[in-house]
Amino acid sequence: MSAGLHLQFCATGLKRQTLQSREAMMSIHRMNRSRVRPGYPRRSALQIMAMTDRVKCIECDRMILPQTAADNDGLCGRCVQKSPEHREFERQVADGSAFMPSDKERASSRFPHEFFSARWELQPDYYAERNVHSAIAAIAAAKSESVGNVFLVTGTEGHLNLGFTERYAVCEYANQESGEFRCAYSESNLRCQVPKELHVAKACPCCGVVMTWYPSRFHMPRDKAFLVLENLVANRHTPGVDWLETDDFSYWFTDRGRG
């Protein structure tokens, strides 16, 4: 390339770069003018450019202004409104630990004493207008449905709930008198996020209205869950199934298809 062509080439590149810089400055100038309100000072181009420099929230992927991060200890406006427990639960969902029983839950495994002798009956409110008259009949009827619930009770404040979808089910036991709250767990339970369309709902045992959604880790294969329920009604233990004690705070942070 000759010296003349080289100078011409450089001049053309410099001109193009200058035009691009001028266009960028004009864009900032137009944005600046559009933001001006009566009685408010105009911001310089450098001030506006500084406003666009953002940092990542330490809890989520949102990009926030440095001042927001400084005011909220690194959190965005949404995350700072959540409790520490809620944020911890979301971290567990992100790293996968929410889909496995905790060490505390595993250590709590116990076959409730009531299971050895309980006489399970229908939850009276839920079955008031349903044409079933025994626990066995309720289980048989539920097997023909793709989505639903079985709600059984004892005379000693025991509650046994089975929620199910086409592929999965969750067995939940609670006793207000003893203060126990347990869910059935086996090695065939899910260890990943349950698909949204197959997520089992935690429903009201009186009317069946959906209240929230069970954590993925308590979803077991549907057929196995029905076997567990049938065995409990017959006061039998199902081999390979543990009843883990768990607090239900996490249910309030569990959305359909998440948690």
mmCIF file of C-alpha atoms in Angstrom:
data_model
loop_
_atom_site.group_PDB
_atom_site.id
_atom_site.type_symbol
_atom_site.label_atom_id
_atom_site.label_comp_id
_atom_site.label_asym_id
_atom_site.label_seq_id
_atom_site.Cartn_x
_atom_site.Cartn_y
_atom_site.Cartn_z
ATOM 1 C CA MET A 1 0.000 0.000 0.000
ATOM 2 C CA SER A 2 1.407 3.428 -0.949
ATOM 3 C CA ALA A 3 1.889 6.153 1.646
ATOM 4 C CA GLY A 4 -0.919 8.177 0.096
ATOM 5 C CA LEU A 5 -3.402 5.302 0.176
ATOM 6 C CA HIS A 6 -2.357 4.481 3.715
ATOM 7 C CA LEU A 7 -3.055 8.038 4.877
ATOM 8 C CA GLN A 8 -6.387 8.020 3.049
ATOM 9 C CA PHE A 9 -7.332 4.706 4.680
ATOM 10 C CA CYS A 10 -6.447 6.005 8.161
ATOM 11 C CA ALA A 11 -8.332 9.232 7.557
ATOM 12 C CA THR A 12 -11.419 7.291 6.479
ATOM 13 C CA GLY A 13 -11.248 5.104 9.626
ATOM 14 C CA LEU A 14 -10.794 8.121 11.852
ATOM 15 C CA LYS A 15 -13.721 9.849 10.187
ATOM 16 C CA ARG A 16 -15.918 6.776 10.677
ATOM 17 C CA GLN A 17 -14.897 6.523 14.347
ATOM 18 C CA THR A 18 -15.579 10.236 14.842
ATOM 19 C CA LEU A 19 -19.026 9.894 13.265
ATOM 20 C CA GLN A 20 -19.824 6.929 15.494
ATOM 21 C CA SER A 21 -18.716 8.804 18.595
ATOM 22 C CA ARG A 22 -20.751 11.834 17.482
ATOM 23 C CA GLU A 23 -23.836 9.638 16.971
ATOM 24 C CA ALA A 24 -23.393 8.107 20.426
ATOM 25 C CA MET A 25 -23.086 11.552 22.011
ATOM 26 C CA MET A 26 -26.152 12.796 20.106
ATOM 27 C CA SER A 27 -28.116 9.757 21.345
ATOM 28 C CA ILE A 28 -27.137 10.545 24.925
ATOM 29 C CA HIS A 29 -28.009 14.203 24.329
ATOM 30 C CA ARG A 30 -31.486 13.247 23.064
ATOM 31 C CA MET A 31 -32.024 10.954 26.065
ATOM 32 C CA ASN A 32 -30.890 13.725 28.355
ATOM 33 C CA ARG A 33 -33.337 16.192 26.800
ATOM 34 C CA SER A 34 -36.210 13.701 27.073
ATOM 35 C CA ARG A 35 -35.599 13.286 30.809
ATOM 36 C CA VAL A 36 -35.535 16.987 31.591
ATOM 37 C CA ARG A 37 -38.498 18.269 33.563
ATOM 38 C CA PRO A 38 -39.188 21.895 34.480
ATOM 39 C CA GLY A 39 -37.145 22.927 37.481
ATOM 40 C CA TYR A 40 -34.665 20.033 37.159
ATOM 41 C CA PRO A 41 -31.075 20.541 35.972
ATOM 42 C CA ARG A 42 -29.817 18.820 32.856
ATOM 43 C CA ARG A 43 -27.432 15.921 33.371
ATOM 44 C CA SER A 44 -24.177 15.781 31.517
ATOM 45 C CA ALA A 45 -23.394 12.962 29.087
ATOM 46 C CA LEU A 46 -20.855 11.550 31.561
ATOM 47 C CA GLN A 47 -23.447 11.555 34.352
ATOM 48 C CA ILE A 48 -25.915 9.621 32.192
ATOM 49 C CA MET A 49 -23.244 7.140 31.134
ATOM 50 C CA ALA A 50 -22.377 6.591 34.814
ATOM 51 C CA MET A 51 -26.044 5.875 35.548
ATOM 52 C CA THR A 52 -26.031 3.002 33.065
ATOM 53 C CA ASP A 53 -23.115 1.197 34.768
ATOM 54 C CA ARG A 54 -24.791 -1.572 36.773
ATOM 55 C CA VAL A 55 -23.747 -4.448 39.015
ATOM 56 C CA LYS A 56 -25.262 -7.879 39.532
ATOM 57 C CA CYS A 57 -27.485 -8.515 42.563
ATOM 58 C CA ILE A 58 -25.718 -10.971 44.895
ATOM 59 C CA GLU A 59 -28.839 -13.175 45.050
ATOM 60 C CA CYS A 60 -30.258 -13.149 41.526
ATOM 61 C CA ASP A 61 -29.345 -12.188 37.953
ATOM 62 C CA ARG A 62 -30.812 -8.697 38.011
ATOM 63 C CA MET A 63 -28.478 -5.813 37.174
ATOM 64 C CA ILE A 64 -28.847 -2.868 39.536
ATOM 65 C CA LEU A 65 -27.362 0.573 40.055
ATOM 66 C CA PRO A 66 -24.295 0.743 42.312
ATOM 67 C CA GLN A 67 -26.185 3.028 44.681
ATOM 68 C CA THR A 68 -28.988 0.463 45.021
ATOM 69 C CA ALA A 69 -26.424 -2.229 45.806
ATOM 70 C CA ALA A 70 -24.779 0.010 48.397
ATOM 71 C CA ASP A 71 -28.112 0.802 50.055
ATOM 72 C CA ASN A 72 -29.271 -2.852 50.148
ATOM 73 C CA ASP A 73 -26.031 -4.702 50.988
ATOM 74 C CA GLY A 74 -25.703 -5.912 47.407
ATOM 75 C CA LEU A 75 -29.366 -6.866 46.936
ATOM 76 C CA CYS A 76 -31.815 -5.659 44.324
ATOM 77 C CA GLY A 77 -35.127 -4.088 45.279
ATOM 78 C CA ARG A 78 -36.990 -7.407 45.047
ATOM 79 C CA CYS A 79 -34.519 -9.574 46.932
ATOM 80 C CA VAL A 80 -34.163 -7.130 49.804
ATOM 81 C CA GLN A 81 -37.891 -7.520 50.486
ATOM 82 C CA LYS A 82 -37.552 -11.303 50.991
ATOM 83 C CA SER A 83 -36.737 -12.836 54.352
ATOM 84 C CA PRO A 84 -33.343 -14.511 54.854
ATOM 85 C CA GLU A 85 -35.164 -17.872 55.010
ATOM 86 C CA HIS A 86 -36.807 -17.210 51.665
ATOM 87 C CA ARG A 87 -33.512 -16.267 50.061
ATOM 88 C CA GLU A 88 -31.830 -19.358 51.512
ATOM 89 C CA PHE A 89 -34.577 -21.549 50.063
ATOM 90 C CA GLU A 90 -34.080 -19.976 46.638
ATOM 91 C CA ARG A 91 -30.330 -20.670 46.893
ATOM 92 C CA GLN A 92 -31.091 -24.312 47.655
ATOM 93 C CA VAL A 93 -33.330 -24.502 44.600
ATOM 94 C CA ALA A 94 -30.562 -23.017 42.470
ATOM 95 C CA ASP A 95 -27.825 -25.410 43.661
ATOM 96 C CA GLY A 96 -30.075 -28.498 43.720
ATOM 97 C CA SER A 97 -29.938 -29.207 47.455
ATOM 98 C CA ALA A 98 -33.646 -28.391 47.782
ATOM 99 C CA PHE A 99 -34.382 -31.567 45.833
ATOM 100 C CA MET A 100 -32.750 -33.824 48.433
ATOM 101 C CA PRO A 101 -33.751 -34.460 52.060
ATOM 102 C CA SER A 102 -31.608 -32.568 54.522
ATOM 103 C CA ASP A 103 -29.447 -34.413 57.053
ATOM 104 C CA LYS A 104 -31.900 -33.340 59.733
ATOM 105 C CA GLU A 105 -34.831 -34.799 57.803
ATOM 106 C CA ARG A 106 -33.037 -38.101 57.196
ATOM 107 C CA ALA A 107 -32.157 -38.381 60.885
ATOM 108 C CA SER A 108 -35.813 -37.856 61.820
ATOM 109 C CA SER A 109 -37.046 -40.983 60.000
ATOM 110 C CA ARG A 110 -39.591 -42.908 62.054
ATOM 111 C CA PHE A 111 -42.649 -45.067 61.478
ATOM 112 C CA PRO A 112 -45.304 -43.272 63.560
ATOM 113 C CA HIS A 113 -46.689 -45.465 66.330
ATOM 114 C CA GLU A 114 -50.227 -44.637 65.222
ATOM 115 C CA PHE A 115 -49.643 -46.465 61.937
ATOM 116 C CA PHE A 116 -49.526 -49.850 63.725
ATOM 117 C CA SER A 117 -53.080 -49.691 65.028
ATOM 118 C CA ALA A 118 -54.929 -46.720 63.509
ATOM 119 C CA ARG A 119 -58.374 -47.147 62.053
ATOM 120 C CA TRP A 120 -58.400 -44.844 59.065
ATOM 121 C CA GLU A 121 -61.732 -43.295 58.119
ATOM 122 C CA LEU A 122 -62.895 -40.812 55.507
ATOM 123 C CA GLN A 123 -62.428 -37.100 56.128
ATOM 124 C CA PRO A 124 -66.101 -36.243 56.745
ATOM 125 C CA ASP A 125 -66.243 -32.815 55.093
ATOM 126 C CA TYR A 126 -64.378 -33.818 51.938
ATOM 127 C CA TYR A 127 -66.423 -36.979 51.365
ATOM 128 C CA ALA A 128 -69.803 -35.600 52.469
ATOM 129 C CA GLU A 129 -71.161 -35.552 48.910
ATOM 130 C CA ARG A 130 -68.980 -38.251 47.377
ATOM 131 C CA ASN A 131 -70.367 -41.709 46.867
ATOM 132 C CA VAL A 132 -67.713 -43.608 48.827
ATOM 133 C CA HIS A 133 -68.117 -45.108 52.274
ATOM 134 C CA SER A 134 -64.730 -46.448 53.344
ATOM 135 C CA ALA A 135 -61.022 -45.734 53.087
ATOM 136 C CA ILE A 136 -60.507 -48.693 50.763
ATOM 137 C CA ALA A 137 -63.321 -47.486 48.495
ATOM 138 C CA ALA A 138 -61.851 -43.974 48.427
ATOM 139 C CA ILE A 139 -58.440 -45.316 47.371
ATOM 140 C CA ALA A 140 -59.995 -47.496 44.659
ATOM 141 C CA ALA A 141 -61.976 -44.547 43.290
ATOM 142 C CA ALA A 142 -58.914 -42.282 43.290
ATOM 143 C CA LYS A 143 -56.917 -44.772 41.228
ATOM 144 C CA SER A 144 -59.250 -44.172 38.294
ATOM 145 C CA GLU A 145 -58.608 -40.405 38.353
ATOM 146 C CA SER A 146 -55.666 -38.642 36.741
ATOM 147 C CA VAL A 147 -55.401 -35.889 39.389
ATOM 148 C CA GLY A 148 -56.865 -35.749 42.855
ATOM 149 C CA ASN A 149 -56.619 -36.475 46.556
ATOM 150 C CA VAL A 150 -57.406 -38.983 49.262
ATOM 151 C CA PHE A 151 -58.035 -37.585 52.748
ATOM 152 C CA LEU A 152 -58.238 -39.960 55.724
ATOM 153 C CA VAL A 153 -58.448 -39.308 59.470
ATOM 154 C CA THR A 154 -58.340 -41.134 62.791
ATOM 155 C CA GLY A 155 -60.134 -40.494 66.050
ATOM 156 C CA THR A 156 -56.862 -39.361 67.614
ATOM 157 C CA GLU A 157 -56.255 -36.289 65.426
ATOM 158 C CA GLY A 158 -54.310 -38.205 62.773
ATOM 159 C CA HIS A 159 -54.491 -36.988 59.169
ATOM 160 C CA LEU A 160 -53.268 -38.903 56.139
ATOM 161 C CA ASN A 161 -53.282 -37.051 52.817
ATOM 162 C CA LEU A 162 -52.421 -38.414 49.393
ATOM 163 C CA GLY A 163 -52.166 -35.929 46.537
ATOM 164 C CA PHE A 164 -51.488 -37.262 43.051
ATOM 165 C CA THR A 165 -51.091 -36.415 39.382
ATOM 166 C CA GLU A 166 -50.758 -38.709 36.370
ATOM 167 C CA ARG A 167 -47.234 -39.810 37.280
ATOM 168 C CA TYR A 168 -46.406 -38.758 40.849
ATOM 169 C CA ALA A 169 -47.964 -38.650 44.311
ATOM 170 C CA VAL A 170 -47.109 -37.341 47.761
ATOM 171 C CA CYS A 171 -48.063 -39.064 51.035
ATOM 172 C CA GLU A 172 -48.325 -36.693 53.977
ATOM 173 C CA TYR A 173 -49.068 -37.485 57.622
ATOM 174 C CA ALA A 174 -49.875 -35.041 60.375
ATOM 175 C CA ASN A 175 -51.128 -35.345 63.933
ATOM 176 C CA GLN A 176 -52.148 -32.237 65.789
ATOM 177 C CA GLU A 177 -52.116 -34.038 69.137
ATOM 178 C CA SER A 178 -48.522 -35.270 68.857
ATOM 179 C CA GLY A 179 -47.308 -32.352 66.743
ATOM 180 C CA GLU A 180 -45.892 -34.645 64.066
ATOM 181 C CA PHE A 181 -45.674 -33.651 60.421
ATOM 182 C CA ARG A 182 -44.126 -36.234 58.091
ATOM 183 C CA CYS A 183 -43.857 -37.108 54.422
ATOM 184 C CA ALA A 184 -43.102 -40.488 52.851
ATOM 185 C CA TYR A 185 -39.705 -40.803 51.195
ATOM 186 C CA SER A 186 -38.004 -43.598 49.255
ATOM 187 C CA GLU A 187 -35.022 -43.969 46.962
ATOM 188 C CA SER A 188 -37.424 -43.755 44.012
ATOM 189 C CA ASN A 189 -38.520 -40.241 45.004
ATOM 190 C CA LEU A 190 -37.624 -37.411 42.651
ATOM 191 C CA ARG A 191 -34.174 -35.870 43.007
ATOM 192 C CA CYS A 192 -34.769 -33.037 40.572
ATOM 193 C CA GLN A 193 -37.402 -30.435 39.795
ATOM 194 C CA VAL A 194 -40.832 -31.948 39.187
ATOM 195 C CA PRO A 195 -42.339 -30.778 35.859
ATOM 196 C CA LYS A 196 -44.949 -28.073 36.272
ATOM 197 C CA GLU A 197 -47.744 -30.115 34.704
ATOM 198 C CA LEU A 198 -47.052 -33.043 37.081
ATOM 199 C CA HIS A 199 -46.531 -31.079 40.288
ATOM 200 C CA VAL A 200 -48.668 -32.419 43.144
ATOM 201 C CA ALA A 201 -50.788 -29.825 44.914
ATOM 202 C CA LYS A 202 -51.124 -29.530 48.668
ATOM 203 C CA ALA A 203 -54.883 -29.190 49.007
ATOM 204 C CA CYS A 204 -57.243 -28.364 51.861
ATOM 205 C CA PRO A 205 -58.468 -31.648 53.407
ATOM 206 C CA CYS A 206 -61.906 -30.172 54.037
ATOM 207 C CA CYS A 207 -62.763 -29.013 50.518
ATOM 208 C CA GLY A 208 -59.879 -30.041 48.229
ATOM 209 C CA VAL A 209 -59.032 -26.467 47.203
ATOM 210 C CA VAL A 210 -55.363 -26.103 46.182
ATOM 211 C CA MET A 211 -53.379 -24.157 48.761
ATOM 212 C CA THR A 212 -49.795 -24.575 47.543
ATOM 213 C CA TRP A 213 -47.418 -27.206 46.091
ATOM 214 C CA TYR A 214 -45.326 -29.978 47.642
ATOM 215 C CA PRO A 215 -41.521 -29.899 47.335
ATOM 216 C CA SER A 216 -40.149 -32.050 44.515
ATOM 217 C CA ARG A 217 -38.205 -34.325 46.892
ATOM 218 C CA PHE A 218 -41.416 -35.800 48.313
ATOM 219 C CA HIS A 219 -42.812 -36.820 44.911
ATOM 220 C CA MET A 220 -42.724 -40.599 44.514
ATOM 221 C CA PRO A 221 -44.035 -42.775 41.667
ATOM 222 C CA ARG A 222 -47.818 -42.773 41.739
ATOM 223 C CA ASP A 223 -48.237 -46.576 41.953
ATOM 224 C CA LYS A 224 -45.826 -46.788 44.868
ATOM 225 C CA ALA A 225 -47.657 -44.058 46.753
ATOM 226 C CA PHE A 226 -50.999 -45.842 46.386
ATOM 227 C CA LEU A 227 -49.338 -49.029 47.670
ATOM 228 C CA VAL A 228 -48.032 -47.106 50.694
ATOM 229 C CA LEU A 229 -51.535 -45.819 51.399
ATOM 230 C CA GLU A 230 -53.143 -49.252 51.056
ATOM 231 C CA ASN A 231 -50.577 -50.734 53.427
ATOM 232 C CA LEU A 232 -51.169 -48.008 56.009
ATOM 233 C CA VAL A 233 -54.908 -48.622 55.965
ATOM 234 C CA ALA A 234 -54.054 -52.277 56.680
ATOM 235 C CA ASN A 235 -51.571 -51.156 59.410
ATOM 236 C CA ARG A 236 -48.584 -52.417 57.434
ATOM 237 C CA HIS A 237 -45.218 -50.812 56.765
ATOM 238 C CA THR A 238 -43.999 -50.537 53.171
ATOM 239 C CA PRO A 239 -40.375 -51.722 52.870
ATOM 240 C CA GLY A 240 -37.955 -49.047 51.694
ATOM 241 C CA VAL A 241 -40.221 -46.150 52.681
ATOM 242 C CA ASP A 242 -39.174 -43.720 55.419
ATOM 243 C CA TRP A 243 -41.388 -41.145 57.068
ATOM 244 C CA LEU A 244 -39.354 -37.967 57.388
ATOM 245 C CA GLU A 245 -40.281 -35.208 59.760
ATOM 246 C CA THR A 246 -40.198 -31.847 58.039
ATOM 247 C CA ASP A 247 -41.371 -28.365 58.869
ATOM 248 C CA ASP A 248 -43.690 -26.925 56.277
ATOM 249 C CA PHE A 249 -42.228 -23.422 56.005
ATOM 250 C CA SER A 250 -40.760 -24.285 52.613
ATOM 251 C CA TYR A 251 -44.207 -24.967 51.186
ATOM 252 C CA TRP A 252 -44.943 -21.264 51.274
ATOM 253 C CA PHE A 253 -41.940 -20.650 49.013
ATOM 254 C CA THR A 254 -42.835 -23.439 46.585
ATOM 255 C CA ASP A 255 -44.557 -22.445 43.356
ATOM 256 C CA ARG A 256 -45.961 -24.811 40.787
ATOM 257 C CA GLY A 257 -43.034 -26.219 38.810
ATOM 258 C CA ARG A 258 -40.469 -24.851 41.201
ATOM 259 C CA GLY A 259 -39.091 -26.029 44.534
#
